[in-house]
Coordinates of C-alpha atoms in Angstrom, one line a residue:
M1 CA 249.6 352.3 283.5
H2 CA 250.1 353.3 280.0
F3 CA 253.5 353.8 279.0
W4 CA 253.8 356.1 276.0
L5 CA 257.3 356.9 274.3
L6 CA 257.5 360.5 272.3
N7 CA 258.6 360.0 269.0
Q8 CA 259.2 362.4 265.7
K9 CA 255.1 362.3 265.2
G10 CA 254.2 362.7 268.7
I11 CA 253.1 360.3 271.6
K12 CA 253.7 356.3 270.6
F13 CA 252.0 353.5 272.8
V14 CA 254.6 351.3 273.9
R15 CA 253.1 349.3 276.5
H16 CA 250.4 348.5 279.1
M17 CA 251.0 347.5 282.9
G18 CA 247.6 346.1 283.6
Y19 CA 246.0 343.8 286.3
G20 CA 245.8 340.4 284.6
K21 CA 246.8 339.7 281.0
P22 CA 248.6 342.9 279.2
P23 CA 247.9 343.3 275.6
Y24 CA 251.6 344.4 275.4
S25 CA 254.8 343.0 276.2
F26 CA 258.0 344.0 277.9
S27 CA 260.3 342.7 275.2
T28 CA 261.5 346.1 274.2
F29 CA 263.3 346.5 277.5
S30 CA 266.4 345.4 278.9
P31 CA 266.5 342.0 280.8
E32 CA 267.2 344.0 284.4
L33 CA 264.2 346.5 283.4
K34 CA 262.1 343.6 282.5
M35 CA 262.5 341.8 285.5
S36 CA 261.7 345.1 287.6
L37 CA 258.6 345.9 285.4
K38 CA 257.5 342.4 285.6
S39 CA 257.6 342.3 289.3
I40 CA 254.8 344.8 289.3
K41 CA 252.4 341.9 287.9
Q42 CA 253.8 339.4 290.3
Y43 CA 253.2 341.6 293.1
I44 CA 249.5 341.9 291.8
F45 CA 249.4 338.4 291.6
L46 CA 250.5 337.7 295.1
I47 CA 248.0 340.3 296.3
G48 CA 245.5 338.0 294.9
I49 CA 246.6 335.0 296.6
T50 CA 246.9 336.5 299.7
S51 CA 244.0 338.7 299.7
A52 CA 242.1 336.3 301.7
F53 CA 244.4 336.7 304.6
L54 CA 244.5 340.5 304.1
F55 CA 241.0 340.5 304.1
S56 CA 240.8 338.3 307.4
S57 CA 243.7 340.0 309.2
G58 CA 243.8 343.5 308.1
S59 CA 239.9 343.7 308.3
D60 CA 239.7 342.0 311.9
L61 CA 238.2 339.0 310.2
F62 CA 239.9 336.5 312.7
A63 CA 237.2 335.5 315.2
Q64 CA 239.7 335.1 317.9
K65 CA 240.3 338.8 318.0
T66 CA 236.9 340.0 317.9
R67 CA 235.1 337.2 319.7
S68 CA 234.3 339.2 322.8
K69 CA 233.4 342.4 320.9
K70 CA 231.1 340.8 318.0
S71 CA 228.0 339.1 317.8
K72 CA 228.0 335.3 316.7
K73 CA 225.6 337.0 313.9
E74 CA 228.3 339.4 312.8
Q75 CA 230.9 336.5 313.0
E76 CA 229.0 334.5 310.6
K77 CA 228.5 337.2 308.2
E78 CA 232.3 337.6 308.2
A79 CA 232.8 334.0 307.7
M80 CA 230.3 333.9 304.7
A81 CA 232.4 336.8 303.3
D82 CA 235.7 335.4 303.6
R83 CA 234.3 332.0 301.8
L84 CA 232.8 333.9 299.3
F85 CA 236.0 336.1 298.6
I86 CA 237.9 332.8 298.4
E87 CA 235.6 331.4 295.9
G88 CA 235.9 334.4 293.8
E89 CA 239.8 334.1 294.1
K90 CA 239.3 330.5 292.8
H91 CA 237.5 331.8 289.6
M92 CA 239.7 334.7 289.1
I93 CA 242.7 332.6 288.6
L94 CA 240.7 330.3 286.2
E95 CA 239.9 333.6 284.4
D96 CA 235.9 333.0 284.8
Y97 CA 235.9 336.7 285.5
E98 CA 232.0 336.8 285.7
K99 CA 231.5 334.0 288.3
A100 CA 234.5 335.6 290.2
Y101 CA 232.5 339.0 290.2
F102 CA 229.4 337.3 291.3
Y103 CA 231.3 336.1 294.4
F104 CA 233.0 339.1 295.3
D105 CA 229.9 341.2 294.9
K106 CA 228.0 338.7 297.4
A107 CA 231.0 339.0 299.8
H108 CA 230.9 343.0 299.3
E109 CA 226.9 342.8 300.6
L110 CA 228.2 341.3 303.6
N111 CA 231.3 343.4 303.9
P112 CA 231.1 346.6 302.0
E113 CA 234.4 348.2 303.9
A114 CA 236.9 345.5 303.2
G115 CA 239.7 346.5 301.1
A116 CA 240.5 343.5 299.5
I117 CA 236.9 343.0 298.2
N118 CA 236.7 346.7 296.8
F119 CA 240.0 345.8 295.2
K120 CA 239.1 342.9 293.2
M121 CA 235.7 344.4 292.4
A122 CA 237.3 347.5 290.7
E123 CA 240.1 345.3 289.3
I124 CA 237.3 343.2 287.2
L125 CA 235.5 346.4 286.2
A126 CA 238.5 348.0 285.2
R127 CA 239.1 345.0 283.0
A128 CA 235.6 345.3 281.5
N129 CA 236.1 349.1 281.0
Q130 CA 233.3 350.2 283.4
N131 CA 236.0 352.8 284.9
E132 CA 233.2 355.1 286.8
E133 CA 232.3 352.2 289.0
A134 CA 235.9 350.8 288.9
L135 CA 237.1 354.0 290.3
S136 CA 234.3 354.1 293.1
Y137 CA 235.4 350.6 294.3
G138 CA 239.0 351.5 293.9
Q139 CA 239.1 354.3 296.1
Q140 CA 236.9 352.7 298.6
A141 CA 239.7 350.1 298.8
I142 CA 242.3 352.8 299.4
K143 CA 240.1 354.4 302.2
S144 CA 240.2 350.8 304.0
D145 CA 243.8 350.5 303.4
P146 CA 245.8 353.8 302.4
D147 CA 249.1 351.8 302.8
N148 CA 248.6 349.4 300.1
K149 CA 250.3 350.6 297.2
F150 CA 248.6 348.2 294.9
Y151 CA 245.2 349.7 295.6
H152 CA 247.0 353.2 294.4
L153 CA 248.2 351.7 291.3
L154 CA 244.9 350.3 290.3
V155 CA 243.2 353.7 290.9
A156 CA 246.0 355.3 289.0
E157 CA 245.3 352.7 286.1
V158 CA 241.8 353.6 286.1
Y159 CA 242.3 357.5 285.7
T160 CA 244.7 356.5 282.8
K161 CA 242.0 355.1 280.9
Q162 CA 239.6 357.6 281.9
N163 CA 242.2 360.0 280.1
Q164 CA 243.1 361.9 283.5
P165 CA 246.5 361.3 283.4
E166 CA 247.3 364.4 285.8
K167 CA 245.6 362.4 288.3
A168 CA 247.4 359.4 287.7
A169 CA 250.6 361.1 287.7
E170 CA 249.8 363.0 291.3
I171 CA 249.2 359.0 292.4
L172 CA 252.5 357.8 291.4
Q173 CA 254.5 360.8 292.5
T174 CA 253.0 360.1 295.8
L175 CA 254.0 356.4 296.0
I176 CA 257.5 357.0 294.6
E177 CA 258.3 359.5 297.4
S178 CA 256.9 357.4 299.8
S179 CA 259.5 354.6 299.5
E180 CA 262.6 353.9 297.7
S181 CA 261.1 350.5 296.8
N182 CA 258.4 352.2 294.5
K183 CA 261.1 353.8 292.6
Q184 CA 260.4 351.2 290.0
Y185 CA 257.1 353.1 288.8
I186 CA 259.2 356.0 287.7
L187 CA 258.7 354.9 284.1
E188 CA 255.3 355.0 284.4
L189 CA 255.5 358.5 285.9
A190 CA 257.7 359.6 283.2
S191 CA 255.0 358.0 280.4
L192 CA 252.3 360.4 282.2
Y193 CA 254.3 363.1 282.2
L194 CA 254.8 362.6 278.5
T195 CA 251.2 362.5 277.7
T196 CA 250.5 365.8 279.4
Q197 CA 253.3 367.1 277.5
Q198 CA 254.9 367.9 280.8
F199 CA 258.6 367.6 279.3
D200 CA 260.5 369.0 282.1
K201 CA 258.9 367.0 284.6
A202 CA 259.3 364.0 282.0
L203 CA 263.1 364.7 282.0
I204 CA 263.3 364.5 285.5
A205 CA 261.6 361.5 285.7
L206 CA 263.7 359.9 282.9
D207 CA 267.0 361.1 284.7
E208 CA 265.6 359.1 288.0
A209 CA 264.7 356.1 286.2
E210 CA 268.3 356.1 284.5
E211 CA 269.8 356.1 288.0
Y212 CA 267.5 353.2 289.2
Y213 CA 268.1 351.2 286.0
G214 CA 271.2 352.3 284.5
V215 CA 271.7 353.6 280.8
V216 CA 269.1 352.1 279.1
E217 CA 268.3 352.8 275.4
Q218 CA 264.6 353.6 275.5
L219 CA 265.4 356.0 278.1
S220 CA 268.3 357.9 276.5
V221 CA 266.4 357.8 273.1
Q222 CA 263.3 359.4 275.0
K223 CA 265.4 362.2 276.5
Q224 CA 267.0 362.5 273.2
R225 CA 263.4 363.2 271.5
I226 CA 262.3 365.5 273.9
Y227 CA 265.6 367.5 273.7
L228 CA 265.3 367.9 270.1
R229 CA 261.7 369.1 270.3
Q230 CA 263.2 371.7 272.5
N231 CA 265.8 372.6 270.1
K232 CA 268.6 371.6 272.8
L233 CA 270.8 369.8 270.3
D234 CA 273.6 369.5 272.4
K235 CA 271.8 367.7 275.3
A236 CA 270.5 365.5 272.6
I237 CA 273.9 364.6 271.2
E238 CA 275.0 364.1 274.9
E239 CA 272.3 361.4 275.4
G240 CA 273.7 359.7 271.8
E241 CA 277.5 359.5 273.1
K242 CA 276.2 358.2 276.4
L243 CA 274.6 355.4 274.6
I244 CA 277.8 354.8 272.1
E245 CA 280.1 354.8 275.4
S246 CA 277.8 352.2 277.1
N247 CA 277.6 349.8 274.3
P248 CA 281.1 350.2 272.6
G249 CA 281.2 348.4 269.1
N250 CA 277.6 348.6 268.6
S251 CA 277.5 350.7 265.3
R252 CA 273.6 350.9 265.9
Y253 CA 273.8 353.4 268.3
V254 CA 277.1 355.4 266.2
L255 CA 274.6 355.6 263.1
A256 CA 271.5 356.9 265.4
L257 CA 274.0 359.8 266.6
V258 CA 275.2 360.2 263.1
E259 CA 271.7 360.9 261.9
V260 CA 271.0 363.2 264.2
L261 CA 274.2 365.4 263.6
F262 CA 273.6 364.9 259.7
N263 CA 270.0 366.2 259.8
N264 CA 271.3 369.4 261.8
N265 CA 274.0 370.0 259.4
R266 CA 276.6 368.8 261.6
I267 CA 278.7 366.9 259.0
D268 CA 282.2 367.2 260.3
Q269 CA 281.0 366.2 263.8
A270 CA 279.4 363.2 262.3
L271 CA 282.3 362.1 260.5
A272 CA 284.5 362.5 263.3
T273 CA 282.1 360.3 265.3
V274 CA 282.2 357.7 262.6
E275 CA 285.8 357.6 262.2
N276 CA 286.5 357.4 265.9
S277 CA 284.3 354.3 266.1
L278 CA 286.2 352.9 263.4
K279 CA 289.6 353.4 264.6
D280 CA 288.3 350.7 267.3
Y281 CA 286.2 348.8 265.2
P282 CA 287.5 348.9 261.7
N283 CA 285.2 346.0 260.3
Q284 CA 281.7 347.7 260.6
G285 CA 280.6 347.9 257.1
D286 CA 277.6 350.2 257.9
L287 CA 280.1 352.9 259.5
H288 CA 281.9 352.5 256.1
L289 CA 278.7 353.5 254.2
A290 CA 277.9 356.2 256.5
T291 CA 281.7 357.5 256.1
Y292 CA 281.0 357.3 252.5
T293 CA 277.6 359.2 252.5
L294 CA 279.4 361.8 254.8
L295 CA 282.4 362.2 252.6
K296 CA 280.4 362.4 249.5
E297 CA 278.4 365.2 251.1
K298 CA 281.8 367.2 251.7
G299 CA 282.7 366.7 248.2
D300 CA 285.5 364.2 248.8
L301 CA 284.5 361.7 246.2
E302 CA 288.0 359.7 246.0
Q303 CA 287.8 359.1 249.7
A304 CA 284.1 358.5 249.9
S305 CA 284.5 355.7 247.1
K306 CA 287.6 353.9 248.9
H307 CA 285.0 353.5 252.0
L308 CA 282.2 352.7 249.6
F309 CA 284.2 349.6 248.1
I310 CA 285.4 348.8 251.8
A311 CA 281.6 348.5 252.8
F312 CA 280.7 346.5 249.6
N313 CA 283.3 344.0 249.9
N314 CA 282.3 343.2 253.7
P315 CA 280.6 339.9 253.8
D316 CA 278.9 340.7 256.9
L317 CA 277.0 343.6 255.5
E318 CA 273.4 342.7 254.7
G319 CA 272.5 342.4 251.2
Q320 CA 269.5 344.9 252.0
I321 CA 271.9 347.6 252.8
K322 CA 274.1 347.1 250.1
A323 CA 271.4 347.2 247.4
Q324 CA 269.6 350.5 249.2
T325 CA 273.0 351.9 248.5
Y326 CA 273.1 350.7 244.9
S327 CA 269.5 351.8 244.5
D328 CA 270.3 355.2 245.8
I329 CA 273.3 355.5 243.6
I330 CA 270.9 354.8 240.6
Q331 CA 268.2 357.2 241.4
K332 CA 270.4 360.3 242.7
D333 CA 273.4 360.3 240.8
L334 CA 273.5 361.7 237.3
K335 CA 274.1 359.0 234.8
T336 CA 277.6 359.0 233.5
E337 CA 280.2 356.6 232.3
E338 CA 281.8 356.9 235.7
R339 CA 278.4 356.0 237.4
E340 CA 277.8 353.2 235.1
A341 CA 281.5 351.7 235.7
L342 CA 280.7 352.1 239.3
L343 CA 277.7 350.1 239.4
D344 CA 279.0 347.4 237.5
S345 CA 281.6 346.8 239.9
L346 CA 279.4 347.4 242.9
G347 CA 277.1 344.8 241.2
S348 CA 279.7 342.2 240.6
I349 CA 280.9 342.6 244.3
M350 CA 277.3 342.1 245.7
M351 CA 276.8 339.2 243.6
E352 CA 280.2 337.6 245.0
K353 CA 279.7 338.6 248.5
N354 CA 276.1 338.2 249.0
P355 CA 275.2 335.5 246.2
K356 CA 272.0 334.2 248.5
D357 CA 270.4 337.6 248.9
A358 CA 267.4 338.0 246.6
I359 CA 267.4 341.7 246.9
V360 CA 270.7 341.9 245.3
Y361 CA 269.3 340.5 242.0
T362 CA 266.4 342.8 242.3
V363 CA 268.2 345.9 242.4
L364 CA 270.2 344.8 239.6
G365 CA 267.3 344.0 237.5
D366 CA 265.7 347.3 238.5
R367 CA 268.8 348.9 237.0
A368 CA 268.7 346.8 234.0
L369 CA 265.0 347.6 233.3
F370 CA 266.0 351.4 233.8
N371 CA 268.3 350.9 231.1
Q372 CA 265.9 349.6 228.7
E373 CA 267.7 346.1 229.1
K374 CA 264.6 344.2 229.5
E375 CA 265.8 340.6 228.9
K376 CA 268.4 341.4 231.2
A377 CA 266.1 342.6 234.1
L378 CA 263.9 339.5 233.6
D379 CA 266.7 337.5 233.9
Y380 CA 267.6 338.9 237.4
Y381 CA 264.3 338.9 238.5
Q382 CA 263.9 335.3 237.7
Q383 CA 266.9 334.7 239.7
S384 CA 265.5 336.7 242.7
I385 CA 262.2 334.7 242.5
A386 CA 264.4 331.4 242.7
L387 CA 265.7 332.8 246.1
K388 CA 262.7 334.3 247.4
P389 CA 259.6 333.5 245.6
N390 CA 257.2 335.4 247.9
D391 CA 257.9 339.4 247.1
P392 CA 254.9 340.2 245.3
K393 CA 256.6 343.3 243.7
V394 CA 259.2 341.5 241.9
L395 CA 256.9 338.5 240.9
Q396 CA 254.1 340.9 239.4
G397 CA 257.2 342.6 237.6
T398 CA 258.6 339.5 236.1
V399 CA 255.0 338.1 235.0
S400 CA 254.3 341.5 233.1
L401 CA 257.7 341.7 231.5
M402 CA 257.1 338.0 230.2
F403 CA 253.8 339.0 228.8
E404 CA 255.4 342.2 227.3
L405 CA 258.6 340.4 225.7
G406 CA 256.2 337.5 224.2
K407 CA 257.6 334.4 226.2
D408 CA 256.6 331.2 226.1
F409 CA 252.8 330.7 227.8
N410 CA 254.0 327.7 229.3
D411 CA 256.7 329.7 231.1
I412 CA 254.7 332.5 232.1
E413 CA 252.2 329.7 233.5
K414 CA 254.9 328.6 235.8
Y415 CA 255.3 332.0 237.5
T416 CA 251.4 332.9 237.4
I417 CA 250.9 329.5 239.5
I418 CA 253.8 330.9 242.1
G419 CA 251.9 333.9 242.2
T420 CA 248.7 332.2 243.2
D421 CA 250.2 329.9 245.5
E422 CA 252.3 332.8 247.3
F423 CA 249.5 335.4 247.4
E424 CA 246.1 333.5 247.0
D425 CA 244.5 336.8 248.0
K426 CA 245.8 339.1 245.5
P427 CA 243.4 339.4 242.2
E428 CA 246.5 340.5 239.9
F429 CA 248.1 337.2 240.3
W430 CA 244.8 335.6 239.3
F431 CA 244.3 337.8 236.4
F432 CA 247.9 336.8 235.2
D433 CA 247.1 333.1 235.5
G434 CA 243.8 333.3 233.6
T435 CA 245.3 335.0 230.9
A436 CA 248.3 332.6 230.6
K437 CA 245.6 329.7 230.7
L438 CA 243.4 331.5 228.1
A439 CA 246.4 331.6 225.8
L440 CA 247.2 328.1 226.4
K441 CA 243.7 326.7 225.7
K442 CA 243.0 325.6 229.2
Y443 CA 239.9 327.3 229.0
T444 CA 238.1 325.8 232.0
D445 CA 241.0 326.7 234.3
A446 CA 241.2 330.1 232.7
E447 CA 237.5 330.6 233.7
A448 CA 238.1 329.5 237.2
S449 CA 241.1 332.0 237.5
L450 CA 239.4 335.2 236.2
K451 CA 236.1 334.6 238.2
K452 CA 238.5 334.5 241.0
S453 CA 240.4 337.6 240.4
L454 CA 237.2 339.3 239.7
E455 CA 235.9 338.1 242.9
L456 CA 238.8 339.1 244.8
N457 CA 239.0 342.4 243.0
N458 CA 235.5 343.5 244.1
G459 CA 235.7 346.2 242.2
K460 CA 238.4 348.1 244.2
N461 CA 240.4 348.5 241.2
K462 CA 238.3 349.5 238.1
Q463 CA 240.8 349.4 235.3
L464 CA 241.6 345.5 236.6
D465 CA 237.9 344.6 236.6
Q466 CA 238.0 345.8 232.9
M467 CA 240.8 343.8 231.9
I468 CA 239.5 340.8 233.8
L469 CA 236.1 340.8 232.1
G470 CA 237.7 341.6 228.6
Q471 CA 239.8 338.2 229.2
L472 CA 236.8 336.3 230.9
G473 CA 234.6 337.2 227.8
D474 CA 237.2 335.5 225.7
T475 CA 237.4 332.7 227.7
L476 CA 233.4 332.3 227.9
H477 CA 233.2 332.5 224.0
A478 CA 236.0 329.9 223.5
L479 CA 233.7 327.7 225.9
D480 CA 230.7 328.4 223.8
K481 CA 229.1 330.3 226.6
D482 CA 228.3 333.1 224.2
D483 CA 225.7 334.7 226.2
E484 CA 228.0 335.1 229.3
A485 CA 230.9 336.2 227.0
Y486 CA 228.8 339.4 225.5
E487 CA 227.4 340.1 228.9
A488 CA 231.2 340.6 230.0
Y489 CA 231.8 342.7 227.1
E490 CA 228.9 344.7 227.5
K491 CA 230.2 345.5 231.1
V492 CA 233.7 346.7 229.6
L493 CA 232.0 349.0 227.1
A494 CA 229.8 350.3 229.4
E495 CA 232.7 351.8 231.1
T496 CA 235.1 352.1 228.3
P497 CA 233.2 352.3 225.2
N498 CA 236.2 352.7 223.0
D499 CA 238.3 349.8 223.9
E500 CA 239.9 348.0 221.1
H501 CA 240.0 344.7 222.5
I502 CA 236.5 344.3 223.3
L503 CA 235.2 346.1 220.2
N504 CA 237.5 343.7 218.1
N505 CA 236.8 340.6 219.5
Y506 CA 233.0 341.3 220.5
A507 CA 232.3 342.3 216.5
Y508 CA 234.1 339.4 215.3
F509 CA 232.4 336.9 217.6
L510 CA 229.1 338.2 216.5
S511 CA 230.0 338.0 212.7
L512 CA 231.1 334.6 213.4
E513 CA 227.3 333.9 214.6
K514 CA 225.7 336.4 211.8
K515 CA 224.1 337.8 215.0
D516 CA 223.5 341.6 215.6
L517 CA 225.3 342.6 212.3
D518 CA 224.6 346.3 212.4
K519 CA 226.1 345.9 216.0
A520 CA 229.1 344.6 215.0
H521 CA 229.6 346.7 212.0
K522 CA 229.3 350.0 214.1
M523 CA 231.9 348.4 216.5
S524 CA 234.2 347.4 213.6
A525 CA 233.9 350.6 211.7
K526 CA 234.9 352.5 214.7
L527 CA 238.2 350.6 214.9
V528 CA 239.2 350.9 211.3
K529 CA 238.5 354.7 211.5
Q530 CA 240.7 355.2 214.3
F531 CA 243.2 352.6 213.1
P532 CA 243.1 352.3 209.7
D533 CA 246.3 350.4 209.0
N534 CA 245.7 347.8 211.7
S535 CA 245.4 344.4 209.7
T536 CA 243.7 342.7 212.5
Y537 CA 240.7 345.5 212.8
L538 CA 240.6 345.8 208.7
D539 CA 240.2 341.8 208.7
T540 CA 237.5 341.9 211.6
H541 CA 235.4 344.6 209.6
A542 CA 235.9 342.8 206.2
W543 CA 234.3 339.8 207.8
V544 CA 231.2 341.7 209.2
L545 CA 231.1 343.1 205.7
F546 CA 231.1 339.8 204.4
Q547 CA 228.6 338.1 206.8
M548 CA 226.4 341.3 205.5
E549 CA 226.7 340.1 201.8
N550 CA 228.6 343.4 201.1
Y551 CA 231.2 341.3 199.2
Q552 CA 232.7 344.4 197.2
E553 CA 233.2 346.5 200.5
A554 CA 234.6 343.3 202.2
K555 CA 237.1 342.6 199.4
R556 CA 238.6 346.3 199.8
F557 CA 239.2 346.1 203.6
M558 CA 240.4 342.7 203.2
K559 CA 242.9 343.8 200.5
Q560 CA 244.1 346.7 202.8
A561 CA 244.6 344.1 205.6
L562 CA 246.7 341.9 203.4
D563 CA 248.7 344.8 201.9
N564 CA 249.9 345.9 205.5
E565 CA 251.4 342.5 206.4
T566 CA 254.4 341.0 205.2
S567 CA 253.3 337.2 206.2
P568 CA 249.2 337.5 206.2
S569 CA 247.8 334.8 208.8
G570 CA 246.2 331.7 207.2
V571 CA 242.8 333.0 208.5
M572 CA 243.2 336.4 206.6
L573 CA 244.0 334.7 203.3
E574 CA 241.4 332.1 203.9
H575 CA 238.9 335.0 204.4
Y576 CA 240.2 336.8 201.2
G577 CA 239.4 333.7 199.2
D578 CA 235.9 333.1 200.6
I579 CA 235.2 336.9 199.8
L580 CA 236.7 336.2 195.9
F581 CA 234.6 333.2 195.7
H582 CA 231.6 334.9 196.4
L583 CA 232.6 337.7 193.9
G584 CA 232.8 334.9 191.3
E585 CA 236.8 334.7 191.3
K586 CA 236.9 331.1 191.9
T587 CA 240.2 330.8 190.6
E588 CA 241.7 333.4 192.5
A589 CA 239.6 332.2 195.4
V590 CA 241.4 329.0 195.3
K591 CA 244.7 330.6 194.9
Y592 CA 244.3 332.0 198.3
W593 CA 242.9 329.0 199.9
K594 CA 245.9 327.3 199.2
Q595 CA 248.2 330.1 200.6
A596 CA 246.3 329.7 203.8
L597 CA 247.2 325.9 204.0
S598 CA 250.4 327.0 205.5
G599 CA 249.0 329.4 208.2
E600 CA 247.3 329.1 211.4
E601 CA 243.7 329.4 212.6
T602 CA 242.3 328.3 209.3
S603 CA 238.8 326.6 209.3
E604 CA 238.5 322.6 209.7
V605 CA 236.9 322.8 205.7
L606 CA 239.7 324.6 204.1
N607 CA 241.0 321.6 202.5
K608 CA 237.4 320.6 201.2
K609 CA 237.2 324.0 199.7
I610 CA 240.1 323.7 197.9
K611 CA 239.4 320.0 196.7
D612 CA 235.8 320.9 195.8
R613 CA 236.9 324.6 194.6
K614 CA 233.6 325.7 196.4
Y615 CA 232.8 327.6 199.6
Y616 CA 231.6 326.0 202.8
E617 CA 230.5 327.5 205.8

């Protein structure tokens, strides 16, 4: 039988009482309730073990009672059916249902009216979701033995699986009325009434269940939800108060009722409920937080603040709860000096009382980031990761901040490795790892990480695909896999033809190879037109012009690039010297070559150029 619970969004599946292995457990019920529900399955197992006896005695299988009335042939058929049934039971216990069905079927051919045989046939068919056939055999089992409640339960199970809860409910109602011992099935009956939205009948059944099991959270909560659905707020409140009374000192039930009261604008009643509980149990931090919220709602900020500090100073209150409250203040309260001072105090308390809760440092980092204190935010996030490295949001935010702040790539790589180790199925972390390794000139490893990212992303995030391909193109070029690199660039430009990074690198690499210079010129010209003051793009365009032997134009653009830089790079100075040399200005060329010596990314032949006062490729 399926047991359903009604929640705010509708009907929710809670458990299944099947014949055999249930796909759901009874772990959500109280120990007493679990034992009662579990007994159903124990009885069903016993019926299987003893069914041979039921079959032989209840169906007049004992030869002693029928020897004078039945022929020898009939006795032999019954004996054979008995043996086949027992063989089927053996395979049933071993969970070899196919063989079990084979033997039960053979037994059924010999004795088609035997209740136990029909029951077992129905049980296996129901397990296989062949419900029409299961129903037929189950009904035959009931016909053979109308007083066997397990036969009725199985048929009710099949009706439920056929989406006929009304018929299943009728069976259960009859069983419950037939014997006080069948009261244990009241929960299943309530579930079926809920399924059919017969809420009044469900309430009656849940009340009877409460009489049988006592006050149980699941029952009271279910009744409370029905009452709220019916707009019977006072009845819903009564159920909440009943749970509080039955579980003194358990703040969870108090908070549940407070939520109902708060959501229905009964602020004073909610406040009274919390305060009453705090009188007897004053050290409940979560109730002090609830009091803070309610008093704040009423506008009593001074008293609210007192309860807030009591809650935060309670070391037993989870950091997660404090962090959520802290985050709410950041998001919902206006930014004032008073708010900032409050957040400073609460932050210090959290670090003192909950120093090992990663979420505390995460929320402190969020606040710093909100205030544009990026270095401070990064420090908090790194402390959070040290305590809990498997929070993907924090880890991704940390790596992104490190890239943005220009941190050392060796340090960044430490975090990208954590990301790929902890979340090996997330393409973002492989992308970060490949990017860090590319910057560290670990080109082979970078290629592997970027290709892994591309594979995992599999086109799901097109923007990420573009970013991966761009970095992969740079990596492949560094590995002298130019054709593959240009193929990656072309894929990016097919989707985003104005991608700055790709246009610049693609044009520059083509110019170095003196390949497709017209194409390179178009790409670099597009960039300098859009970004006339960008020294990097001016340098690329000048070098394309240089390779096209348009030295005068190359000089003009390179001069612009140098004028825009306070500390020009070595490669830019060397390029300018190369252009001047080709314009016949050798003395000036050597001057700029010498200046380039102290810069980075200069060519291997720079010293030879200076020594020989001559240009070399």
